[in-house]
Coordinates of C-alpha atoms in Angstrom, one line a residue:
Chain A
M1 CA -58.8 -45.3 9.5
P2 CA -55.3 -44.9 8.0
I3 CA -54.7 -42.1 5.6
T4 CA -54.2 -43.2 2.1
S5 CA -53.4 -41.2 -1.0
P6 CA -55.0 -41.8 -4.4
G7 CA -52.9 -43.5 -7.0
G8 CA -51.2 -45.7 -4.4
A9 CA -48.4 -43.4 -3.5
A10 CA -46.6 -44.0 -0.2
Q11 CA -48.8 -44.0 2.8
R12 CA -48.3 -41.3 5.4
S13 CA -47.5 -43.1 8.6
S14 CA -46.9 -40.2 10.9
A15 CA -49.0 -40.1 14.0
A16 CA -51.9 -37.6 13.9
I17 CA -52.5 -35.3 16.9
L18 CA -55.7 -33.4 17.4
L19 CA -54.8 -30.2 19.2
L20 CA -57.7 -28.7 21.0
E21 CA -56.9 -25.2 22.0
D22 CA -59.2 -22.1 21.8
N23 CA -56.5 -19.4 21.9
V24 CA -54.9 -19.1 18.5
L25 CA -51.8 -17.5 19.9
V26 CA -51.2 -20.7 21.9
R27 CA -52.5 -23.1 19.3
M28 CA -50.4 -21.8 16.5
P29 CA -46.9 -22.2 18.1
L30 CA -47.8 -25.5 19.6
G31 CA -49.2 -26.9 16.4
E32 CA -46.2 -25.7 14.4
Y33 CA -43.8 -27.2 16.9
L34 CA -45.5 -30.6 16.7
R35 CA -45.5 -30.5 12.9
D36 CA -41.8 -29.7 12.9
C37 CA -41.3 -32.9 14.8
G38 CA -43.1 -34.8 12.0
Y39 CA -46.6 -35.1 13.4
R40 CA -49.7 -34.4 11.4
V41 CA -51.6 -31.9 13.5
L42 CA -55.3 -31.2 13.3
E43 CA -56.6 -28.1 15.0
A44 CA -59.8 -27.7 16.9
T45 CA -61.1 -24.8 19.0
T46 CA -64.1 -26.4 20.7
F47 CA -65.4 -29.8 21.7
A48 CA -67.8 -29.6 18.8
E49 CA -65.0 -29.1 16.3
A50 CA -63.1 -32.0 17.8
E51 CA -66.1 -34.3 17.7
A52 CA -66.8 -33.2 14.1
L53 CA -63.3 -34.1 13.0
L54 CA -63.5 -37.4 14.7
R55 CA -67.0 -38.2 13.3
A56 CA -65.7 -37.4 9.8
G57 CA -63.4 -40.3 10.2
I58 CA -60.2 -38.4 10.0
R59 CA -57.4 -40.4 11.5
V60 CA -56.5 -39.2 15.0
D61 CA -54.0 -41.1 17.2
L62 CA -53.9 -38.6 20.1
V63 CA -56.0 -35.8 21.4
F64 CA -53.9 -33.1 23.1
T65 CA -55.7 -30.4 25.1
K66 CA -55.7 -28.4 28.3
V67 CA -57.7 -29.3 31.4
R68 CA -59.3 -25.8 31.5
L69 CA -61.0 -24.9 28.2
A70 CA -63.3 -22.1 27.1
G71 CA -66.9 -22.2 28.0
G72 CA -66.3 -23.8 31.4
R73 CA -65.6 -27.1 29.7
N74 CA -62.8 -29.2 31.0
G75 CA -60.5 -31.7 29.3
F76 CA -61.6 -34.5 31.6
T77 CA -65.1 -34.5 30.1
L78 CA -63.5 -34.8 26.7
A79 CA -61.2 -37.6 27.9
N80 CA -64.2 -39.5 29.2
W81 CA -66.2 -39.0 26.0
L82 CA -63.2 -40.2 24.0
R83 CA -62.7 -43.3 26.2
R84 CA -66.3 -44.3 25.6
N85 CA -66.6 -43.4 21.9
H86 CA -63.0 -43.7 20.6
P87 CA -61.2 -46.0 22.9
G88 CA -58.2 -46.4 20.5
I89 CA -57.4 -42.7 20.7
K90 CA -54.9 -41.6 23.4
V91 CA -55.6 -38.4 25.4
L92 CA -53.0 -36.1 26.8
L93 CA -54.2 -33.4 29.2
A94 CA -52.1 -30.4 30.2
A95 CA -52.8 -28.4 33.3
S96 CA -51.6 -25.1 31.8
V97 CA -50.0 -23.6 28.8
A98 CA -46.5 -24.1 30.3
H99 CA -47.4 -27.7 31.0
A100 CA -48.7 -28.1 27.5
A101 CA -45.3 -26.8 26.1
E102 CA -43.6 -29.4 28.3
K103 CA -45.8 -32.2 27.1
A104 CA -45.3 -31.1 23.5
G105 CA -41.6 -31.4 24.2
D106 CA -42.1 -35.0 25.4
L107 CA -44.1 -35.7 22.2
C108 CA -41.4 -34.3 20.1
A109 CA -38.7 -36.3 21.9
S110 CA -40.4 -39.4 20.8
G111 CA -41.7 -38.0 17.5
P112 CA -41.2 -39.0 13.9
T113 CA -38.5 -36.3 13.4
P114 CA -36.4 -35.2 16.3
S115 CA -36.9 -31.5 16.7
P116 CA -33.8 -29.4 17.5
E117 CA -36.0 -26.9 19.3
H118 CA -36.4 -27.3 23.1
H119 CA -40.0 -26.9 24.4
G120 CA -38.7 -23.9 26.4
T121 CA -38.3 -22.0 23.1
V122 CA -41.9 -22.7 22.1
L123 CA -43.1 -21.6 25.6
R124 CA -41.2 -18.3 25.2
R125 CA -42.7 -17.8 21.8
I126 CA -46.2 -18.3 23.2
Q127 CA -45.5 -16.0 26.1
Q128 CA -44.2 -13.3 23.7
L129 CA -47.3 -13.6 21.5
L130 CA -49.7 -13.4 24.5
H131 CA -47.8 -10.6 26.1
Q132 CA -47.7 -8.6 22.8
A133 CA -51.4 -9.2 22.2
R134 CA -52.3 -8.0 25.7
R135 CA -50.1 -4.9 25.3
T136 CA -51.7 -3.9 22.0
G137 CA -55.2 -4.6 23.4
G138 CA -55.8 -7.6 21.2
G139 CA -56.1 -11.2 22.3
S140 CA -58.5 -12.7 24.8
G141 CA -56.2 -12.3 27.8
K142 CA -57.8 -15.3 29.3
D143 CA -54.7 -17.5 29.2
N144 CA -52.4 -17.7 32.1
V145 CA -49.2 -19.4 30.9
A146 CA -48.0 -20.9 34.2
Chain B
M1 CA -62.2 -40.5 5.2
P2 CA -58.9 -40.2 3.5
L3 CA -57.7 -36.6 3.1
P4 CA -56.9 -35.8 -0.5
R5 CA -53.2 -35.3 -1.4
A6 CA -51.5 -32.7 -3.5
R7 CA -48.2 -33.1 -5.1
P8 CA -45.5 -30.6 -4.0
E9 CA -44.7 -27.9 -6.6
N10 CA -41.7 -28.6 -8.8
G11 CA -38.7 -26.8 -7.5
S12 CA -40.4 -26.0 -4.3
S13 CA -37.2 -26.5 -2.4
D14 CA -35.6 -23.7 -4.3
R15 CA -38.1 -21.1 -3.1
P16 CA -38.7 -19.9 0.5
Q17 CA -41.7 -21.6 2.0
R18 CA -44.8 -19.4 1.7
T19 CA -47.4 -19.1 4.5
I20 CA -51.1 -19.4 4.0
L21 CA -53.6 -18.4 6.6
I22 CA -56.9 -20.3 6.2
V23 CA -60.0 -18.7 7.8
E24 CA -62.9 -21.2 7.9
D25 CA -65.3 -22.0 10.7
V26 CA -66.3 -25.5 9.5
A27 CA -63.6 -27.8 11.1
V28 CA -63.7 -30.5 8.5
I29 CA -63.4 -28.1 5.6
R30 CA -60.6 -26.3 7.3
A31 CA -58.7 -29.5 8.1
T32 CA -59.1 -30.8 4.6
L33 CA -57.8 -27.5 3.0
A34 CA -55.0 -27.2 5.5
E35 CA -53.7 -30.8 5.0
F36 CA -54.0 -30.4 1.2
L37 CA -52.0 -27.2 1.2
R38 CA -49.4 -28.5 3.6
D39 CA -48.9 -31.4 1.3
A40 CA -48.3 -28.9 -1.5
D41 CA -45.4 -27.6 0.7
Y42 CA -47.0 -24.5 2.1
R43 CA -46.8 -23.5 5.7
V44 CA -50.5 -23.3 6.8
L45 CA -52.0 -21.5 9.7
E46 CA -55.6 -22.0 10.8
A47 CA -58.1 -19.5 12.1
V48 CA -61.8 -20.1 12.8
N49 CA -63.0 -16.5 12.4
A50 CA -61.9 -12.9 11.7
A51 CA -60.8 -12.3 15.3
E52 CA -58.3 -15.2 15.2
A53 CA -57.1 -14.2 11.7
K54 CA -56.4 -10.7 12.9
A55 CA -54.6 -11.9 16.0
V56 CA -52.4 -14.0 13.8
L57 CA -51.7 -11.2 11.3
D58 CA -51.1 -8.7 14.1
S59 CA -48.7 -11.1 15.9
G60 CA -46.0 -10.4 13.3
T61 CA -46.1 -13.9 11.9
P62 CA -45.4 -13.4 8.2
V63 CA -48.4 -14.4 6.1
D64 CA -48.2 -14.5 2.3
L65 CA -51.9 -15.2 1.6
V66 CA -55.1 -15.1 3.5
F67 CA -57.6 -17.7 2.2
S68 CA -61.0 -16.9 3.7
D69 CA -64.7 -17.8 3.3
V70 CA -66.9 -14.8 2.7
R71 CA -69.3 -16.2 5.3
M72 CA -68.1 -16.0 8.8
P73 CA -69.6 -16.3 12.3
G74 CA -69.9 -13.0 14.0
E75 CA -70.2 -9.4 12.8
E76 CA -67.4 -9.4 10.3
S77 CA -67.6 -11.1 6.9
G78 CA -64.7 -12.3 4.9
V79 CA -64.9 -9.1 2.8
D80 CA -64.4 -7.0 6.0
L81 CA -61.4 -9.1 6.8
A82 CA -60.1 -8.8 3.3
L83 CA -60.3 -5.0 3.4
W84 CA -58.8 -4.9 6.8
T85 CA -55.9 -7.1 5.7
R86 CA -55.3 -4.9 2.6
Q87 CA -55.0 -1.9 4.9
Q88 CA -53.1 -3.3 7.8
H89 CA -51.1 -6.0 6.2
P90 CA -50.7 -5.0 2.5
G91 CA -47.9 -7.6 1.9
A92 CA -50.5 -10.4 2.2
A93 CA -52.5 -11.5 -0.8
V94 CA -56.1 -12.3 -0.2
L95 CA -58.3 -14.9 -1.8
L96 CA -62.0 -15.1 -0.8
V97 CA -64.3 -18.1 -1.3
S98 CA -67.9 -17.4 -2.1
G99 CA -71.0 -19.5 -2.8
F100 CA -73.5 -18.4 -5.4
A101 CA -76.0 -17.4 -2.7
D102 CA -73.4 -15.7 -0.4
T103 CA -74.2 -12.0 0.1
A104 CA -71.5 -11.3 2.7
G105 CA -74.2 -9.6 4.8
G106 CA -75.6 -7.7 1.8
R107 CA -72.3 -6.3 0.9
A108 CA -71.2 -6.5 -2.7
L109 CA -67.8 -8.2 -3.3
P110 CA -65.3 -5.5 -4.2
A111 CA -64.3 -6.1 -7.8
D112 CA -60.6 -6.1 -7.0
I113 CA -60.6 -8.8 -4.4
P114 CA -59.8 -12.2 -5.9
V115 CA -62.7 -14.6 -5.4
L116 CA -63.0 -18.4 -5.8
R117 CA -66.5 -19.6 -6.4
K118 CA -68.1 -22.6 -4.7
P119 CA -68.3 -25.4 -5.6
Y120 CA -64.5 -25.7 -6.2
I121 CA -62.1 -28.6 -6.5
L122 CA -58.8 -28.6 -4.5
G123 CA -56.8 -28.4 -7.7
T124 CA -58.4 -25.1 -8.5
V125 CA -57.5 -23.8 -5.0
L126 CA -53.9 -24.6 -5.6
Q127 CA -53.9 -23.0 -9.0
R128 CA -55.4 -19.8 -7.8
I129 CA -53.0 -19.6 -4.9
R130 CA -50.0 -20.2 -7.0
L131 CA -51.1 -17.5 -9.4
L132 CA -51.7 -15.0 -6.6
L133 CA -48.4 -15.7 -4.9
R134 CA -46.4 -15.2 -8.2
E135 CA -48.2 -11.9 -8.8
V136 CA -47.3 -10.8 -5.3
G137 CA -43.7 -11.4 -6.3
S138 CA -41.0 -11.9 -3.7
G139 CA -43.4 -12.0 -0.9
T140 CA -41.8 -9.2 1.2
S141 CA -44.4 -7.5 3.4

């Protein structure tokens, strides 16, 4: 369902990415990077959240997630569910955080607005945030970047 | 379902972009609020609970306003988060959202924490946020 604004103002045509990532210190930089390239980015932390957003009819063109997710779930299960229930939505699975940054770079290269930032910069930011969180005792520590 | 739109503030290009951290565990509400505020030219970060909100604030990412429901999954309520933010990150304004029946775990809402009552319309959210961010002034933390 395309997004329309009341009053007939210009329709937003940017592709919408649903970013499913349960670690906020990974999700935040990835989401911001994709938004800087002109994508609308919706954020979800669990399968249930992703399903809720889709069930609400919010426009999603691509679901972007990691293969390994919290709670022992994996991205393949989600991909299969999407293929059955939302065949028009593309799925992009990343094997790791580093791989996700690379994939985000690919998305930005073909995005609505070319981003001056290389995906390596985003990856370094994620690594910094995770490292800092581990050092100060915060963060879940469950993400290996590589 | 079309997401509602807001108009960007007049002269928003003259001011530095402010950052709002939304703390809300219902995905559709969070997504609606986030898109609405992004359309109003705010940079919006999203957290599902107090732990994520604290991780964002502690990460050093500058946040001008924390917009949180009083109800939250887990031990901490939005009030706990608001008080923690006041102490640890005093540069960030706080706006709590509360329903009539919300008790925040039996805890009274402190009188000096701004509260937005449910039900609310998005225009009111914007109004309250604009007011709070002007009061905070230049936004240095």
